[in-house]
Amino acid sequence: MDAATGIISTIAGDGTDGFSGDGGLATLAEVNGPQSIAVDASGNVYFADENNLRVRRLTPAQIVKEGVANGATFQAGGVAPGEIVTSLQGPESVWVRLPR
């Protein structure tokens, strides 16, 4: 939402449930169950694409980049500090740790 105007704009998804769009414009992509969003210091937007089992990243130019999680079903086990999780089961939230 634009704080000055109050206008809410779509930043990702074309309104069709599905999976497509990596490498293309975010508003032309299909997503399936988008959940929470987080923004990093570089302006990249991350969101949980729950039913596609992915966390997807949008660049500041609103291009969908390959997700940071690959869509494979998560297998139980520990995650070491600094390790990137590459398998998820229905992600519902994301967060980004910003440098201090």
PDB file of C-alpha atoms in Angstrom:
ATOM      1  CA  MET A   1       0.000   0.000   0.000  1.00  0.00           C
ATOM      2  CA  ASP A   2       1.223   3.471  -0.846  1.00  0.00           C
ATOM      3  CA  ALA A   3       1.275   5.344   2.462  1.00  0.00           C
ATOM      4  CA  ALA A   4       0.714   8.699   0.768  1.00  0.00           C
ATOM      5  CA  THR A   5      -2.285   7.722  -1.385  1.00  0.00           C
ATOM      6  CA  GLY A   6      -3.707   4.671   0.391  1.00  0.00           C
ATOM      7  CA  ILE A   7      -3.733   2.803  -2.931  1.00  0.00           C
ATOM      8  CA  ILE A   8      -3.148  -0.949  -2.708  1.00  0.00           C
ATOM      9  CA  SER A   9      -1.307  -2.450  -5.692  1.00  0.00           C
ATOM     10  CA  THR A  10      -0.669  -6.028  -6.743  1.00  0.00           C
ATOM     11  CA  ILE A  11       3.057  -6.777  -6.771  1.00  0.00           C
ATOM     12  CA  ALA A  12       2.883 -10.469  -7.724  1.00  0.00           C
ATOM     13  CA  GLY A  13       0.407 -12.869  -9.239  1.00  0.00           C
ATOM     14  CA  ASP A  14      -2.005 -12.658 -12.152  1.00  0.00           C
ATOM     15  CA  GLY A  15      -5.025 -13.914 -10.188  1.00  0.00           C
ATOM     16  CA  THR A  16      -4.642 -17.516 -11.390  1.00  0.00           C
ATOM     17  CA  ASP A  17      -3.729 -20.277  -8.928  1.00  0.00           C
ATOM     18  CA  GLY A  18      -0.735 -22.148 -10.329  1.00  0.00           C
ATOM     19  CA  PHE A  19       3.000 -22.021 -10.721  1.00  0.00           C
ATOM     20  CA  SER A  20       4.714 -19.999 -13.427  1.00  0.00           C
ATOM     21  CA  GLY A  21       6.650 -16.844 -13.981  1.00  0.00           C
ATOM     22  CA  ASP A  22      10.189 -17.363 -12.672  1.00  0.00           C
ATOM     23  CA  GLY A  23      12.399 -14.978 -14.633  1.00  0.00           C
ATOM     24  CA  GLY A  24       9.483 -12.812 -15.764  1.00  0.00           C
ATOM     25  CA  LEU A  25       7.361  -9.935 -14.515  1.00  0.00           C
ATOM     26  CA  ALA A  26       5.890 -10.666 -11.099  1.00  0.00           C
ATOM     27  CA  THR A  27       2.400  -9.454 -12.057  1.00  0.00           C
ATOM     28  CA  LEU A  28       2.285 -12.041 -14.868  1.00  0.00           C
ATOM     29  CA  ALA A  29       3.286 -14.939 -12.604  1.00  0.00           C
ATOM     30  CA  GLU A  30       0.961 -17.580 -11.213  1.00  0.00           C
ATOM     31  CA  VAL A  31       1.174 -18.140  -7.463  1.00  0.00           C
ATOM     32  CA  ASN A  32      -0.786 -20.515  -5.271  1.00  0.00           C
ATOM     33  CA  GLY A  33      -1.488 -19.507  -1.704  1.00  0.00           C
ATOM     34  CA  PRO A  34       0.705 -16.438  -1.216  1.00  0.00           C
ATOM     35  CA  GLN A  35       1.341 -15.710   2.446  1.00  0.00           C
ATOM     36  CA  SER A  36       3.473 -13.251   4.397  1.00  0.00           C
ATOM     37  CA  ILE A  37       6.102 -11.001   2.859  1.00  0.00           C
ATOM     38  CA  ALA A  38       9.497  -9.680   3.949  1.00  0.00           C
ATOM     39  CA  VAL A  39      11.781  -7.108   2.355  1.00  0.00           C
ATOM     40  CA  ASP A  40      15.585  -7.143   2.552  1.00  0.00           C
ATOM     41  CA  ALA A  41      17.982  -4.194   2.641  1.00  0.00           C
ATOM     42  CA  SER A  42      18.397  -4.346  -1.171  1.00  0.00           C
ATOM     43  CA  GLY A  43      14.657  -4.015  -1.810  1.00  0.00           C
ATOM     44  CA  ASN A  44      14.067  -7.678  -2.731  1.00  0.00           C
ATOM     45  CA  VAL A  45      10.639  -8.903  -1.619  1.00  0.00           C
ATOM     46  CA  TYR A  46      10.270 -12.488  -0.379  1.00  0.00           C
ATOM     47  CA  PHE A  47       6.930 -14.230   0.041  1.00  0.00           C
ATOM     48  CA  ALA A  48       5.740 -17.673   1.006  1.00  0.00           C
ATOM     49  CA  ASP A  49       4.023 -19.367  -1.971  1.00  0.00           C
ATOM     50  CA  GLU A  50       2.409 -21.911   0.334  1.00  0.00           C
ATOM     51  CA  ASN A  51       0.757 -24.363  -2.044  1.00  0.00           C
ATOM     52  CA  ASN A  52       3.787 -24.381  -4.360  1.00  0.00           C
ATOM     53  CA  LEU A  53       6.008 -25.245  -1.358  1.00  0.00           C
ATOM     54  CA  ARG A  54       8.307 -22.315  -2.099  1.00  0.00           C
ATOM     55  CA  VAL A  55       9.577 -19.018  -0.875  1.00  0.00           C
ATOM     56  CA  ARG A  56       9.822 -16.760  -3.923  1.00  0.00           C
ATOM     57  CA  ARG A  57      11.854 -13.586  -4.407  1.00  0.00           C
ATOM     58  CA  LEU A  58      10.936 -10.472  -6.363  1.00  0.00           C
ATOM     59  CA  THR A  59      13.655  -8.040  -7.367  1.00  0.00           C
ATOM     60  CA  PRO A  60      13.107  -4.279  -7.055  1.00  0.00           C
ATOM     61  CA  ALA A  61      12.324  -4.344 -10.811  1.00  0.00           C
ATOM     62  CA  GLN A  62       9.451  -6.749  -9.955  1.00  0.00           C
ATOM     63  CA  ILE A  63      11.048  -9.721 -11.680  1.00  0.00           C
ATOM     64  CA  VAL A  64      10.362 -13.130 -10.125  1.00  0.00           C
ATOM     65  CA  LYS A  65      13.656 -14.833  -9.380  1.00  0.00           C
ATOM     66  CA  GLU A  66      14.030 -18.513  -8.660  1.00  0.00           C
ATOM     67  CA  GLY A  67      12.868 -19.098  -5.126  1.00  0.00           C
ATOM     68  CA  VAL A  68      15.115 -19.506  -2.149  1.00  0.00           C
ATOM     69  CA  ALA A  69      13.378 -22.797  -1.372  1.00  0.00           C
ATOM     70  CA  ASN A  70      12.925 -25.383  -4.097  1.00  0.00           C
ATOM     71  CA  GLY A  71       9.455 -26.841  -3.686  1.00  0.00           C
ATOM     72  CA  ALA A  72      10.594 -30.238  -2.430  1.00  0.00           C
ATOM     73  CA  THR A  73       8.844 -31.628   0.637  1.00  0.00           C
ATOM     74  CA  PHE A  74      10.713 -30.809   3.835  1.00  0.00           C
ATOM     75  CA  GLN A  75      12.290 -33.719   5.645  1.00  0.00           C
ATOM     76  CA  ALA A  76      12.442 -33.364   9.432  1.00  0.00           C
ATOM     77  CA  GLY A  77      15.827 -32.508  10.870  1.00  0.00           C
ATOM     78  CA  GLY A  78      17.823 -29.723  12.411  1.00  0.00           C
ATOM     79  CA  VAL A  79      18.929 -26.592  10.634  1.00  0.00           C
ATOM     80  CA  ALA A  80      22.353 -25.246  11.537  1.00  0.00           C
ATOM     81  CA  PRO A  81      22.887 -21.494  12.059  1.00  0.00           C
ATOM     82  CA  GLY A  82      23.447 -19.852   8.675  1.00  0.00           C
ATOM     83  CA  GLU A  83      22.157 -22.880   6.742  1.00  0.00           C
ATOM     84  CA  ILE A  84      19.661 -22.178   3.955  1.00  0.00           C
ATOM     85  CA  VAL A  85      16.597 -24.417   4.071  1.00  0.00           C
ATOM     86  CA  THR A  86      15.934 -25.754   0.586  1.00  0.00           C
ATOM     87  CA  SER A  87      12.851 -27.892   1.244  1.00  0.00           C
ATOM     88  CA  LEU A  88       9.572 -26.757   2.779  1.00  0.00           C
ATOM     89  CA  GLN A  89       6.101 -28.095   3.470  1.00  0.00           C
ATOM     90  CA  GLY A  90       3.478 -25.365   3.058  1.00  0.00           C
ATOM     91  CA  PRO A  91       5.439 -22.279   4.168  1.00  0.00           C
ATOM     92  CA  GLU A  92       3.215 -19.685   5.815  1.00  0.00           C
ATOM     93  CA  SER A  93       5.620 -16.953   6.838  1.00  0.00           C
ATOM     94  CA  VAL A  94       8.992 -15.489   5.939  1.00  0.00           C
ATOM     95  CA  TRP A  95      11.390 -13.039   7.527  1.00  0.00           C
ATOM     96  CA  VAL A  96      14.683 -11.468   6.609  1.00  0.00           C
ATOM     97  CA  ARG A  97      17.439 -10.678   9.068  1.00  0.00           C
ATOM     98  CA  LEU A  98      18.834  -7.246   8.252  1.00  0.00           C
ATOM     99  CA  PRO A  99      22.430  -6.327   9.017  1.00  0.00           C
ATOM    100  CA  ARG A 100      22.933  -4.229  12.117  1.00  0.00           C
TER     101      ARG A 100
END
